[in-house]
């Protein structure tokens, strides 16, 4: 009978496991919250602003660390190297100073922005866009793109895009100004090649020449044809999710057409994905629904509203229409937010539930409207009237009687003459401009209260405003003079302004009665 084998010696692995088990019995488990606040704050100095903001939302201890002065001193120095934080009180910190300064800059509360003028001819600017690096504007069928840095350094000249054979479509009947120039991310198109291009945009324009053109790096890269008439509207966003997103266009022929920006071929022969029929009049406005990205809202000049579902494509040409309604009055503008559609027509604003296509709210303004903007997330909308005034309304204040006049939160009377056709509204400010002769100034108002913040003037004599565009801390206005026979684009950048605006006759001024603000860490408006 064989003798049993002797036990084998312990392996190196088993020895290490035993040692680790022994150590774990002596050393309790630790976590990030066991570090002291100073150590965590030092580690956080390597994080971005967004990362620190996310960190603050995890727990109260991390929030305390994320709000520490040492972290926000770094953010303040990186953003404004020439400035020092101004603390509102002994108990406030650098974070509050950072957020307060950023809010003041977004509200144009300063008198010393960077200012640059570009002289043009007297032909009015039809519409204007303000991109991260470019100012894009059109006159008739010609588009011009100006690099902001080149403009400020007085080098280079605008790039002219002149492939369209007719006027870039923009509607001023009933004072609709549907700017059919859109900017979309390059990575949504077939032109995208590498991660380095992710932040680049392409320009998409439509025209009375029946064409939609896609522009990038100073030239036309795609041309989409299909409408039997002028292309009168472009969707504000792309429809759908993922890689199958499409651009929607509306035409004078009453059709809605869906185009793939990722299709190859310069003439875009394979770009047309679907055509929807149903409208009998030219389409004036279109917008992607807020609660479902496959839904598209279209409105014609006679205020007929249709809802289309791009996910329901089938052989039946009109089966993609999933809802319709109509609103009496001349169309002004519209805004989608979540499942609601806000439409300004004639002298009223109506809210429609896109799930049922029923009117759920109605606001009678009792004055003819010339412009409309809304921030539904803050329950606010603003309208411009024929007498040069803007009126700010609270969406939650609904009259018991549909025919009763809605009472505004406040009236914004900034001395505009003629109809108030230029209106911008974001989370921080309202910007207004008129279209009357010798009315070339813009007023800036606080979006929550309607308090006057600043007034920005143009030095041209007898000048009228053609267009304006606002993006964050920057604004560009287009004016032309009836007396001096020239036009001016004036660009202002408040990003590094430091001198607070004051009340003074004939200069940029600001109301003394600023209201208490609410702030957030987010870098977006």
Short mmCIF file of C-alpha atoms in Angstrom, two decimals:
data_model
loop_
_atom_site.label_atom_id
_atom_site.label_comp_id
_atom_site.label_asym_id
_atom_site.label_seq_id
_atom_site.Cartn_x
_atom_site.Cartn_y
_atom_site.Cartn_z
CA UNK A 1 0.00 0.00 0.00
CA UNK A 2 1.45 3.32 -1.02
CA UNK A 3 2.42 5.77 1.69
CA UNK A 4 0.42 9.03 1.82
CA UNK A 5 2.10 12.09 0.34
CA UNK A 6 3.39 14.73 2.77
CA UNK A 7 1.44 18.04 2.85
CA UNK A 8 2.68 20.57 0.33
CA UNK A 9 4.23 23.82 1.63
CA UNK A 10 2.02 26.97 1.43
CA UNK A 11 2.27 28.80 -1.85
CA UNK A 12 3.30 32.44 -2.19
CA UNK A 13 -0.29 33.38 -3.20
CA UNK A 14 -1.85 31.80 -0.11
CA UNK A 15 0.72 33.58 2.07
CA UNK A 16 -0.21 36.96 0.55
CA UNK A 17 -3.92 36.27 1.03
CA UNK A 18 -3.35 35.46 4.69
CA UNK A 19 -1.32 38.64 5.13
CA UNK A 20 -4.05 40.76 3.49
CA UNK A 21 -6.69 39.17 5.70
CA UNK A 22 -4.59 39.92 8.77
CA UNK A 23 -4.13 43.52 7.70
CA UNK A 24 -7.84 44.01 7.02
CA UNK A 25 -8.58 42.87 10.56
CA UNK A 26 -6.36 45.65 11.92
CA UNK A 27 -7.26 48.45 9.42
CA UNK A 28 -10.94 49.41 9.02
CA UNK A 29 -12.29 50.22 5.55
CA UNK A 30 -12.06 53.89 4.53
CA UNK A 31 -13.99 56.04 2.07
CA UNK A 32 -13.63 59.44 0.40
CA UNK A 33 -15.64 61.10 3.18
CA UNK A 34 -12.98 60.04 5.70
CA UNK A 35 -10.56 62.55 4.19
CA UNK A 36 -10.49 65.97 5.79
CA UNK A 37 -11.99 68.92 3.95
CA UNK A 38 -8.62 70.51 3.10
CA UNK A 39 -7.32 67.33 1.46
CA UNK A 40 -10.50 66.92 -0.55
CA UNK A 41 -10.39 70.56 -1.59
CA UNK A 42 -6.81 70.09 -2.81
CA UNK A 43 -7.85 67.02 -4.83
CA UNK A 44 -10.80 68.96 -6.24
CA UNK A 45 -8.47 71.65 -7.59
CA UNK A 46 -7.78 69.30 -10.50
CA UNK A 47 -11.46 69.07 -11.43
CA UNK A 48 -13.38 71.13 -13.97
CA UNK A 49 -16.19 73.49 -13.01
CA UNK A 50 -18.78 70.96 -14.18
CA UNK A 51 -17.13 68.19 -12.14
CA UNK A 52 -17.13 70.36 -9.01
CA UNK A 53 -20.80 71.21 -9.56
CA UNK A 54 -21.60 67.48 -9.88
CA UNK A 55 -19.57 66.78 -6.75
CA UNK A 56 -21.64 69.32 -4.80
CA UNK A 57 -24.82 67.36 -5.55
CA UNK A 58 -23.60 64.03 -4.11
CA UNK A 59 -23.84 64.72 -0.36
CA UNK A 60 -23.74 67.56 2.17
CA UNK A 61 -20.09 66.93 3.06
CA UNK A 62 -18.98 67.05 -0.56
CA UNK A 63 -21.12 70.14 -1.09
CA UNK A 64 -19.30 71.90 1.75
CA UNK A 65 -15.96 71.03 0.15
CA UNK A 66 -17.12 71.99 -3.36
CA UNK A 67 -18.20 75.44 -2.10
CA UNK A 68 -14.85 76.18 -0.42
CA UNK A 69 -13.09 79.43 -1.29
CA UNK A 70 -9.84 77.74 -2.35
CA UNK A 71 -11.58 75.95 -5.23
CA UNK A 72 -13.53 78.99 -6.42
CA UNK A 73 -10.54 81.32 -6.21
CA UNK A 74 -8.97 79.17 -8.93
CA UNK A 75 -12.11 79.28 -11.11
CA UNK A 76 -12.33 83.05 -10.67
CA UNK A 77 -8.66 83.62 -11.60
CA UNK A 78 -8.96 81.37 -14.67
CA UNK A 79 -12.10 83.11 -15.90
CA UNK A 80 -11.17 86.72 -15.09
CA UNK A 81 -7.39 87.02 -14.52
CA UNK A 82 -7.54 90.83 -14.16
CA UNK A 83 -10.34 90.82 -11.57
CA UNK A 84 -10.50 90.07 -7.87
CA UNK A 85 -13.58 88.59 -6.17
CA UNK A 86 -15.84 91.19 -4.59
CA UNK A 87 -17.61 89.66 -1.59
CA UNK A 88 -21.11 90.95 -0.93
CA UNK A 89 -20.79 90.40 2.84
CA UNK A 90 -18.55 88.80 5.45
CA UNK A 91 -20.57 85.60 5.32
CA UNK A 92 -20.57 85.23 1.52
CA UNK A 93 -17.82 83.32 -0.23
CA UNK A 94 -15.89 83.39 -3.50
CA UNK A 95 -18.41 81.04 -5.13
CA UNK A 96 -21.17 83.58 -4.59
CA UNK A 97 -18.90 86.31 -6.00
CA UNK A 98 -18.17 84.16 -9.07
CA UNK A 99 -21.84 83.44 -9.75
CA UNK A 100 -22.87 87.05 -9.13
CA UNK A 101 -20.26 88.41 -11.55
CA UNK A 102 -21.16 85.86 -14.20
CA UNK A 103 -24.84 86.75 -13.86
CA UNK A 104 -24.06 90.48 -14.14
CA UNK A 105 -22.05 89.88 -17.31
CA UNK A 106 -24.83 87.82 -18.87
CA UNK A 107 -27.22 90.68 -18.07
CA UNK A 108 -24.96 93.33 -19.69
CA UNK A 109 -24.70 95.32 -16.42
CA UNK A 110 -21.52 97.11 -17.53
CA UNK A 111 -20.59 100.12 -19.60
CA UNK A 112 -17.18 98.99 -20.92
CA UNK A 113 -17.70 95.98 -23.21
CA UNK A 114 -15.36 95.29 -26.10
CA UNK A 115 -16.96 97.16 -29.03
CA UNK A 116 -16.23 96.77 -32.73
CA UNK A 117 -18.01 98.31 -35.73
CA UNK A 118 -18.07 96.95 -39.26
CA UNK A 119 -19.21 99.32 -42.00
CA UNK A 120 -21.52 97.89 -44.66
CA UNK A 121 -23.63 99.31 -47.48
CA UNK A 122 -27.12 100.68 -46.89
CA UNK A 123 -28.91 97.52 -48.00
CA UNK A 124 -30.72 96.21 -44.89
CA UNK A 125 -29.53 93.05 -43.17
CA UNK A 126 -32.27 90.42 -43.40
CA UNK A 127 -31.10 88.23 -40.56
CA UNK A 128 -28.07 87.65 -38.39
CA UNK A 129 -26.58 84.82 -36.31
CA UNK A 130 -23.91 84.89 -33.60
CA UNK A 131 -21.81 81.72 -33.46
CA UNK A 132 -18.97 80.92 -31.05
CA UNK A 133 -16.36 82.33 -33.46
CA UNK A 134 -18.37 83.94 -36.28
CA UNK A 135 -20.95 86.58 -37.09
CA UNK A 136 -23.15 85.38 -39.95
CA UNK A 137 -25.57 87.72 -41.74
CA UNK A 138 -27.46 87.81 -45.01
CA UNK A 139 -28.53 90.51 -47.43
CA UNK A 140 -30.78 89.26 -50.20
CA UNK A 141 -29.24 86.11 -51.65
CA UNK A 142 -25.75 86.76 -50.24
CA UNK A 143 -24.44 85.46 -46.92
CA UNK A 144 -21.36 86.90 -45.25
CA UNK A 145 -19.35 85.25 -42.48
CA UNK A 146 -16.97 87.31 -40.34
CA UNK A 147 -14.47 85.79 -37.91
CA UNK A 148 -14.88 87.70 -34.65
CA UNK A 149 -11.18 87.52 -33.72
CA UNK A 150 -10.15 88.75 -37.18
CA UNK A 151 -12.66 91.57 -36.92
CA UNK A 152 -11.40 92.69 -33.50
CA UNK A 153 -7.77 92.57 -34.63
CA UNK A 154 -8.58 94.39 -37.90
CA UNK A 155 -7.24 91.67 -40.14
CA UNK A 156 -8.91 89.63 -42.82
CA UNK A 157 -12.27 90.29 -44.45
CA UNK A 158 -15.67 88.62 -44.44
CA UNK A 159 -16.17 85.42 -46.42
CA UNK A 160 -18.97 85.79 -48.99
CA UNK A 161 -21.28 82.84 -49.69
CA UNK A 162 -23.24 83.54 -52.86
CA UNK A 163 -24.39 80.16 -54.21
CA UNK A 164 -28.08 80.90 -53.60
CA UNK A 165 -29.82 82.39 -56.65
CA UNK A 166 -32.58 84.13 -54.72
CA UNK A 167 -33.22 85.84 -51.41
CA UNK A 168 -32.58 83.88 -48.23
CA UNK A 169 -36.12 83.25 -47.03
CA UNK A 170 -37.39 85.43 -44.21
CA UNK A 171 -41.00 86.47 -43.69
CA UNK A 172 -42.00 89.99 -42.70
CA UNK A 173 -45.65 89.79 -43.66
CA UNK A 174 -47.57 89.86 -40.37
CA UNK A 175 -44.12 90.60 -38.91
CA UNK A 176 -43.03 86.97 -38.92
CA UNK A 177 -39.26 86.81 -38.99
CA UNK A 178 -38.47 83.13 -39.37
CA UNK A 179 -34.71 83.14 -39.69
CA UNK A 180 -34.04 80.30 -42.07
CA UNK A 181 -30.38 80.10 -41.21
CA UNK A 182 -29.61 77.33 -38.74
CA UNK A 183 -26.45 76.09 -37.06
CA UNK A 184 -26.08 72.36 -36.39
CA UNK A 185 -23.23 70.32 -34.99
CA UNK A 186 -20.81 69.04 -37.61
CA UNK A 187 -20.91 65.54 -36.12
CA UNK A 188 -24.55 65.25 -37.26
CA UNK A 189 -23.40 65.36 -40.90
CA UNK A 190 -21.38 63.24 -43.32
CA UNK A 191 -18.62 65.88 -43.16
CA UNK A 192 -17.58 64.78 -39.66
CA UNK A 193 -14.23 63.01 -39.67
CA UNK A 194 -12.59 63.16 -36.22
CA UNK A 195 -13.14 63.99 -32.55
CA UNK A 196 -11.22 67.25 -33.05
CA UNK A 197 -14.17 68.54 -35.12
CA UNK A 198 -16.82 67.83 -32.45
CA UNK A 199 -17.26 71.48 -31.46
CA UNK A 200 -17.55 72.74 -35.05
CA UNK A 201 -20.87 73.78 -36.58
CA UNK A 202 -22.30 73.75 -40.08
CA UNK A 203 -24.60 76.46 -41.42
CA UNK A 204 -27.85 75.40 -43.10
CA UNK A 205 -29.81 77.96 -45.14
CA UNK A 206 -32.96 77.95 -47.26
CA UNK A 207 -33.94 80.26 -50.06
CA UNK A 208 -36.59 81.28 -52.56
CA UNK A 209 -34.57 79.37 -55.18
CA UNK A 210 -36.20 76.12 -53.88
CA UNK A 211 -32.87 74.99 -52.35
CA UNK A 212 -31.47 74.11 -48.95
CA UNK A 213 -27.72 74.49 -48.69
CA UNK A 214 -25.24 73.20 -46.12
CA UNK A 215 -22.13 75.36 -45.63
CA UNK A 216 -18.83 74.56 -43.95
CA UNK A 217 -15.44 76.27 -44.01
CA UNK A 218 -16.54 78.98 -46.45
CA UNK A 219 -18.13 76.85 -49.16
CA UNK A 220 -21.36 75.01 -49.98
CA UNK A 221 -20.89 71.27 -49.24
CA UNK A 222 -24.44 70.01 -49.90
CA UNK A 223 -27.45 71.26 -51.88
CA UNK A 224 -30.86 69.70 -51.25
CA UNK A 225 -33.62 70.12 -53.84
CA UNK A 226 -37.19 68.86 -53.69
CA UNK A 227 -39.67 71.64 -52.86
CA UNK A 228 -41.81 72.97 -55.70
CA UNK A 229 -41.39 76.55 -54.60
CA UNK A 230 -39.63 78.66 -51.99
CA UNK A 231 -38.35 76.86 -48.90
CA UNK A 232 -40.07 78.89 -46.21
CA UNK A 233 -39.12 77.21 -42.91
CA UNK A 234 -36.45 75.04 -41.31
CA UNK A 235 -36.80 73.06 -38.08
CA UNK A 236 -35.09 74.57 -35.04
CA UNK A 237 -33.55 71.18 -34.13
CA UNK A 238 -32.94 67.86 -35.83
CA UNK A 239 -35.68 65.23 -35.56
CA UNK A 240 -35.01 61.84 -34.00
CA UNK A 241 -32.26 60.28 -31.88
CA UNK A 242 -28.86 58.75 -32.46
CA UNK A 243 -27.48 58.47 -35.97
CA UNK A 244 -30.84 58.66 -37.74
CA UNK A 245 -31.52 62.35 -37.15
CA UNK A 246 -33.08 64.37 -39.98
CA UNK A 247 -33.64 68.04 -40.82
CA UNK A 248 -37.21 69.15 -41.55
CA UNK A 249 -38.10 71.86 -44.05
CA UNK A 250 -41.40 73.48 -44.99
CA UNK A 251 -42.25 75.05 -48.30
CA UNK A 252 -44.46 77.42 -50.15
CA UNK A 253 -45.93 74.24 -51.70
CA UNK A 254 -47.34 73.28 -48.27
CA UNK A 255 -45.20 70.15 -47.95
CA UNK A 256 -42.93 69.04 -45.14
CA UNK A 257 -39.76 67.28 -46.24
CA UNK A 258 -37.24 65.36 -44.16
CA UNK A 259 -33.55 65.40 -45.10
CA UNK A 260 -30.60 63.40 -43.85
CA UNK A 261 -27.57 65.62 -43.25
CA UNK A 262 -25.40 62.52 -43.11
CA UNK A 263 -26.04 61.55 -46.75
CA UNK A 264 -23.08 61.78 -49.10
CA UNK A 265 -22.91 63.46 -52.48
CA UNK A 266 -22.68 67.18 -53.05
CA UNK A 267 -26.11 67.42 -54.69
CA UNK A 268 -27.77 65.44 -51.89
CA UNK A 269 -29.64 63.10 -54.24
CA UNK A 270 -30.09 60.53 -51.47
CA UNK A 271 -30.80 63.06 -48.71
CA UNK A 272 -34.62 63.26 -49.08
CA UNK A 273 -36.10 60.67 -46.69
CA UNK A 274 -39.81 61.54 -46.63
CA UNK A 275 -42.41 64.06 -47.80
CA UNK A 276 -45.51 64.90 -45.75
CA UNK A 277 -48.65 66.34 -47.35
CA UNK A 278 -51.63 68.00 -45.70
CA UNK A 279 -51.16 71.77 -45.48
CA UNK A 280 -52.93 73.84 -48.13
CA UNK A 281 -51.00 77.08 -47.45
CA UNK A 282 -47.28 77.88 -47.25
CA UNK A 283 -45.64 76.75 -44.02
CA UNK A 284 -44.31 79.65 -41.96
CA UNK A 285 -42.94 78.09 -38.77
CA UNK A 286 -41.85 74.65 -37.57
CA UNK A 287 -40.40 73.31 -34.33
CA UNK A 288 -39.48 69.95 -32.78
CA UNK A 289 -41.68 69.04 -29.80
CA UNK A 290 -40.03 69.18 -26.39
CA UNK A 291 -41.33 65.88 -24.99
CA UNK A 292 -40.64 63.64 -28.00
CA UNK A 293 -37.93 64.29 -30.57
CA UNK A 294 -39.74 62.50 -33.41
CA UNK A 295 -42.67 64.96 -33.28
CA UNK A 296 -42.67 68.05 -35.50
CA UNK A 297 -45.06 71.00 -35.20
CA UNK A 298 -45.80 73.05 -38.33
CA UNK A 299 -47.89 76.22 -38.64
CA UNK A 300 -49.08 78.00 -41.78
CA UNK A 301 -49.71 81.71 -42.24
CA UNK A 302 -53.42 81.22 -41.59
CA UNK A 303 -52.52 79.59 -38.22
CA UNK A 304 -53.38 76.01 -39.16
CA UNK A 305 -51.37 73.73 -36.85
CA UNK A 306 -50.36 70.16 -37.67
CA UNK A 307 -48.39 67.62 -35.63
CA UNK A 308 -46.28 65.05 -37.50
CA UNK A 309 -44.56 61.92 -36.21
CA UNK A 310 -41.40 61.13 -38.16
CA UNK A 311 -41.23 57.73 -36.44
CA UNK A 312 -44.50 56.70 -38.16
CA UNK A 313 -43.19 56.75 -41.74
CA UNK A 314 -45.29 54.59 -44.04
CA UNK A 315 -46.45 54.36 -47.63
CA UNK A 316 -49.48 56.56 -46.95
CA UNK A 317 -48.32 60.11 -47.63
CA UNK A 318 -50.51 61.82 -45.01
CA UNK A 319 -50.63 59.11 -42.29
CA UNK A 320 -47.73 60.72 -40.39
CA UNK A 321 -49.99 63.61 -39.36
CA UNK A 322 -51.04 62.66 -35.82
CA UNK A 323 -52.91 65.82 -34.86
CA UNK A 324 -54.23 69.15 -36.10
CA UNK A 325 -55.98 72.28 -34.91
CA UNK A 326 -56.37 75.92 -35.92
CA UNK A 327 -56.14 79.27 -34.15
CA UNK A 328 -57.81 82.43 -35.50
CA UNK A 329 -55.49 85.34 -36.10
CA UNK A 330 -52.32 86.32 -37.93
CA UNK A 331 -49.31 84.20 -36.95
CA UNK A 332 -46.51 85.94 -35.01
CA UNK A 333 -44.28 83.23 -33.50
CA UNK A 334 -44.37 79.98 -31.53
CA UNK A 335 -42.44 78.09 -28.85
CA UNK A 336 -42.43 74.39 -27.91
CA UNK A 337 -41.75 73.33 -24.33
CA UNK A 338 -42.20 69.76 -23.14
CA UNK A 339 -45.71 68.71 -24.27
CA UNK A 340 -47.02 72.26 -24.72
CA UNK A 341 -47.00 74.53 -27.77
CA UNK A 342 -47.27 78.30 -27.21
CA UNK A 343 -48.49 80.21 -30.27
CA UNK A 344 -48.79 83.99 -30.59
CA UNK A 345 -51.43 85.03 -33.12
CA UNK A 346 -53.05 88.41 -33.74
CA UNK A 347 -53.50 89.86 -30.25
CA UNK A 348 -53.42 86.70 -28.14
CA UNK A 349 -51.18 83.85 -26.96
CA UNK A 350 -52.57 80.31 -26.89
CA UNK A 351 -51.13 77.15 -25.28
CA UNK A 352 -51.92 73.80 -26.94
CA UNK A 353 -51.37 70.38 -25.36
CA UNK A 354 -49.63 68.39 -28.10
CA UNK A 355 -50.85 65.10 -26.60
CA UNK A 356 -54.49 65.99 -27.25
CA UNK A 357 -54.18 69.02 -29.60
CA UNK A 358 -56.58 70.84 -27.27
CA UNK A 359 -56.19 74.50 -26.27
CA UNK A 360 -55.46 74.52 -22.54
CA UNK A 361 -54.56 78.18 -21.91
CA UNK A 362 -55.42 81.47 -23.62
CA UNK A 363 -54.12 84.98 -22.99
CA UNK A 364 -55.84 87.96 -24.57
CA UNK A 365 -53.34 90.81 -24.96
CA UNK A 366 -55.75 93.36 -26.46
CA UNK A 367 -53.00 94.81 -28.69
CA UNK A 368 -51.66 93.69 -32.04
CA UNK A 369 -48.53 91.61 -31.50
CA UNK A 370 -45.33 91.98 -33.50
CA UNK A 371 -42.98 89.65 -31.59
CA UNK A 372 -43.15 86.83 -29.06
CA UNK A 373 -40.60 84.95 -26.96
CA UNK A 374 -41.01 82.65 -23.97
CA UNK A 375 -39.12 80.90 -21.19
CA UNK A 376 -41.71 78.31 -20.16
CA UNK A 377 -39.29 76.78 -17.64
CA UNK A 378 -39.62 80.05 -15.69
CA UNK A 379 -43.34 80.41 -16.53
CA UNK A 380 -42.70 83.66 -18.41
CA UNK A 381 -43.38 84.98 -21.88
CA UNK A 382 -42.89 88.40 -23.46
CA UNK A 383 -44.61 90.09 -26.40
CA UNK A 384 -43.83 93.19 -28.45
CA UNK A 385 -46.66 95.53 -29.44
CA UNK A 386 -47.33 98.13 -32.12
CA UNK A 387 -46.60 101.06 -29.78
CA UNK A 388 -42.97 100.12 -29.13
CA UNK A 389 -43.58 98.53 -25.74
CA UNK A 390 -42.89 94.98 -24.58
CA UNK A 391 -45.09 93.27 -21.99
CA UNK A 392 -43.93 90.52 -19.62
CA UNK A 393 -46.49 87.89 -18.57
CA UNK A 394 -46.60 85.10 -16.01
CA UNK A 395 -47.93 81.92 -17.67
CA UNK A 396 -49.48 80.81 -14.38
CA UNK A 397 -51.78 83.84 -14.21
CA UNK A 398 -54.70 82.64 -16.30
CA UNK A 399 -57.94 84.57 -16.54
CA UNK A 400 -61.11 82.78 -15.49
CA UNK A 401 -62.82 84.18 -18.58
CA UNK A 402 -61.10 83.44 -21.95
CA UNK A 403 -62.17 86.77 -23.41
CA UNK A 404 -60.81 88.84 -20.51
CA UNK A 405 -57.61 90.82 -21.02
CA UNK A 406 -54.52 89.25 -19.45
CA UNK A 407 -52.69 91.46 -16.97
CA UNK A 408 -48.90 91.67 -17.51
CA UNK A 409 -46.37 91.39 -14.71
CA UNK A 410 -44.94 94.66 -16.02
CA UNK A 411 -44.69 96.77 -19.16
CA UNK A 412 -41.26 97.41 -20.64
CA UNK A 413 -41.36 100.90 -22.08
CA UNK A 414 -37.90 101.84 -23.28
CA UNK A 415 -38.68 104.65 -25.69
CA UNK A 416 -38.89 102.59 -28.87
CA UNK A 417 -40.76 104.12 -31.78
CA UNK A 418 -42.90 102.06 -34.11
CA UNK A 419 -43.61 98.33 -33.71
CA UNK A 420 -41.35 96.35 -31.37
CA UNK A 421 -40.21 93.67 -33.81
CA UNK A 422 -36.86 92.68 -32.26
CA UNK A 423 -37.16 90.60 -29.11
CA UNK A 424 -34.70 88.25 -27.41
CA UNK A 425 -35.39 86.42 -24.15
CA UNK A 426 -33.24 84.05 -22.11
CA UNK A 427 -32.93 83.01 -18.46
CA UNK A 428 -31.06 86.20 -17.55
CA UNK A 429 -32.37 89.03 -19.71
CA UNK A 430 -34.82 90.40 -22.23
CA UNK A 431 -33.45 92.46 -25.13
CA UNK A 432 -35.81 94.72 -27.10
CA UNK A 433 -35.45 96.73 -30.28
CA UNK A 434 -37.86 98.65 -32.50
CA UNK A 435 -38.10 99.04 -36.23
CA UNK A 436 -39.05 102.70 -36.42
CA UNK A 437 -36.99 105.35 -38.17
CA UNK A 438 -34.34 106.87 -35.89
CA UNK A 439 -34.84 103.99 -33.40
CA UNK A 440 -31.46 102.27 -33.35
CA UNK A 441 -31.01 101.54 -29.64
CA UNK A 442 -31.66 98.31 -27.74
CA UNK A 443 -32.83 98.02 -24.15
CA UNK A 444 -31.82 95.26 -21.76
CA UNK A 445 -34.23 94.15 -19.01
CA UNK A 446 -34.09 91.70 -16.12
CA UNK A 447 -36.05 88.62 -17.22
CA UNK A 448 -37.74 87.90 -13.86
CA UNK A 449 -38.93 91.41 -12.98
CA UNK A 450 -38.69 93.50 -16.14
CA UNK A 451 -36.40 96.03 -14.42
CA UNK A 452 -34.37 98.11 -16.90
CA UNK A 453 -30.70 97.11 -16.80
CA UNK A 454 -28.97 98.88 -19.68
CA UNK A 455 -29.52 100.74 -22.94
CA UNK A 456 -27.12 100.26 -25.85
CA UNK A 457 -27.04 102.90 -28.55
CA UNK A 458 -25.84 103.23 -32.13
CA UNK A 459 -23.95 106.37 -33.20
CA UNK A 460 -25.49 106.58 -36.68
CA UNK A 461 -27.77 109.52 -37.39
CA UNK A 462 -31.37 108.74 -38.32
CA UNK A 463 -30.60 105.02 -38.12
CA UNK A 464 -33.01 102.08 -37.99
CA UNK A 465 -32.35 98.61 -36.64
CA UNK A 466 -32.53 95.73 -39.10
CA UNK A 467 -31.60 92.75 -36.93
CA UNK A 468 -29.99 91.67 -33.68
CA UNK A 469 -28.49 88.47 -32.27
CA UNK A 470 -27.58 87.66 -28.67
CA UNK A 471 -25.40 84.82 -27.36
CA UNK A 472 -24.42 84.73 -23.69
CA UNK A 473 -22.34 87.83 -22.89
CA UNK A 474 -22.26 89.02 -26.53
CA UNK A 475 -24.62 90.95 -28.76
CA UNK A 476 -24.46 92.14 -32.37
CA UNK A 477 -26.85 94.65 -33.96
CA UNK A 478 -27.31 95.63 -37.60
CA UNK A 479 -28.34 99.22 -38.37
CA UNK A 480 -28.54 101.38 -41.45
CA UNK A 481 -28.69 105.17 -41.64
CA UNK A 482 -31.21 107.08 -43.74
CA UNK A 483 -28.97 110.17 -43.60
CA UNK A 484 -25.37 108.92 -43.80
CA UNK A 485 -25.96 106.38 -46.60
CA UNK A 486 -24.24 103.47 -44.84
CA UNK A 487 -24.87 100.53 -42.56
CA UNK A 488 -23.09 99.34 -39.41
CA UNK A 489 -22.76 96.02 -37.63
CA UNK A 490 -21.91 96.73 -33.99
CA UNK A 491 -20.52 93.88 -31.89
CA UNK A 492 -20.31 94.07 -28.09
CA UNK A 493 -18.64 91.52 -25.82
CA UNK A 494 -19.23 91.90 -22.07
CA UNK A 495 -17.18 88.82 -21.08
CA UNK A 496 -14.43 90.83 -19.36
CA UNK A 497 -16.22 94.10 -18.63
CA UNK A 498 -15.56 95.64 -15.22
CA UNK A 499 -17.13 99.11 -15.02
CA UNK A 500 -20.75 98.98 -13.78
CA UNK A 501 -23.20 100.90 -15.95
CA UNK A 502 -24.67 104.06 -14.40
CA UNK A 503 -27.59 106.32 -15.14
CA UNK A 504 -26.37 109.16 -17.34
CA UNK A 505 -28.06 111.17 -20.08
CA UNK A 506 -27.03 109.99 -23.52
CA UNK A 507 -24.84 107.12 -22.29
CA UNK A 508 -25.28 103.45 -21.50
CA UNK A 509 -27.29 103.35 -18.32
CA UNK A 510 -28.76 100.93 -15.83
CA UNK A 511 -31.61 100.96 -13.39
CA UNK A 512 -30.58 101.58 -9.78
CA UNK A 513 -33.22 99.17 -8.57
CA UNK A 514 -31.78 95.75 -9.32
CA UNK A 515 -33.79 92.94 -7.82
CA UNK A 516 -32.50 90.00 -5.80
CA UNK A 517 -31.23 87.24 -8.08
CA UNK A 518 -31.17 83.46 -7.82
CA UNK A 519 -27.99 81.78 -9.04
CA UNK A 520 -26.69 78.40 -10.13
CA UNK A 521 -23.29 76.90 -10.88
CA UNK A 522 -24.19 75.89 -14.43
CA UNK A 523 -22.28 77.54 -17.27
CA UNK A 524 -25.32 77.39 -19.56
CA UNK A 525 -28.00 80.03 -19.69
#
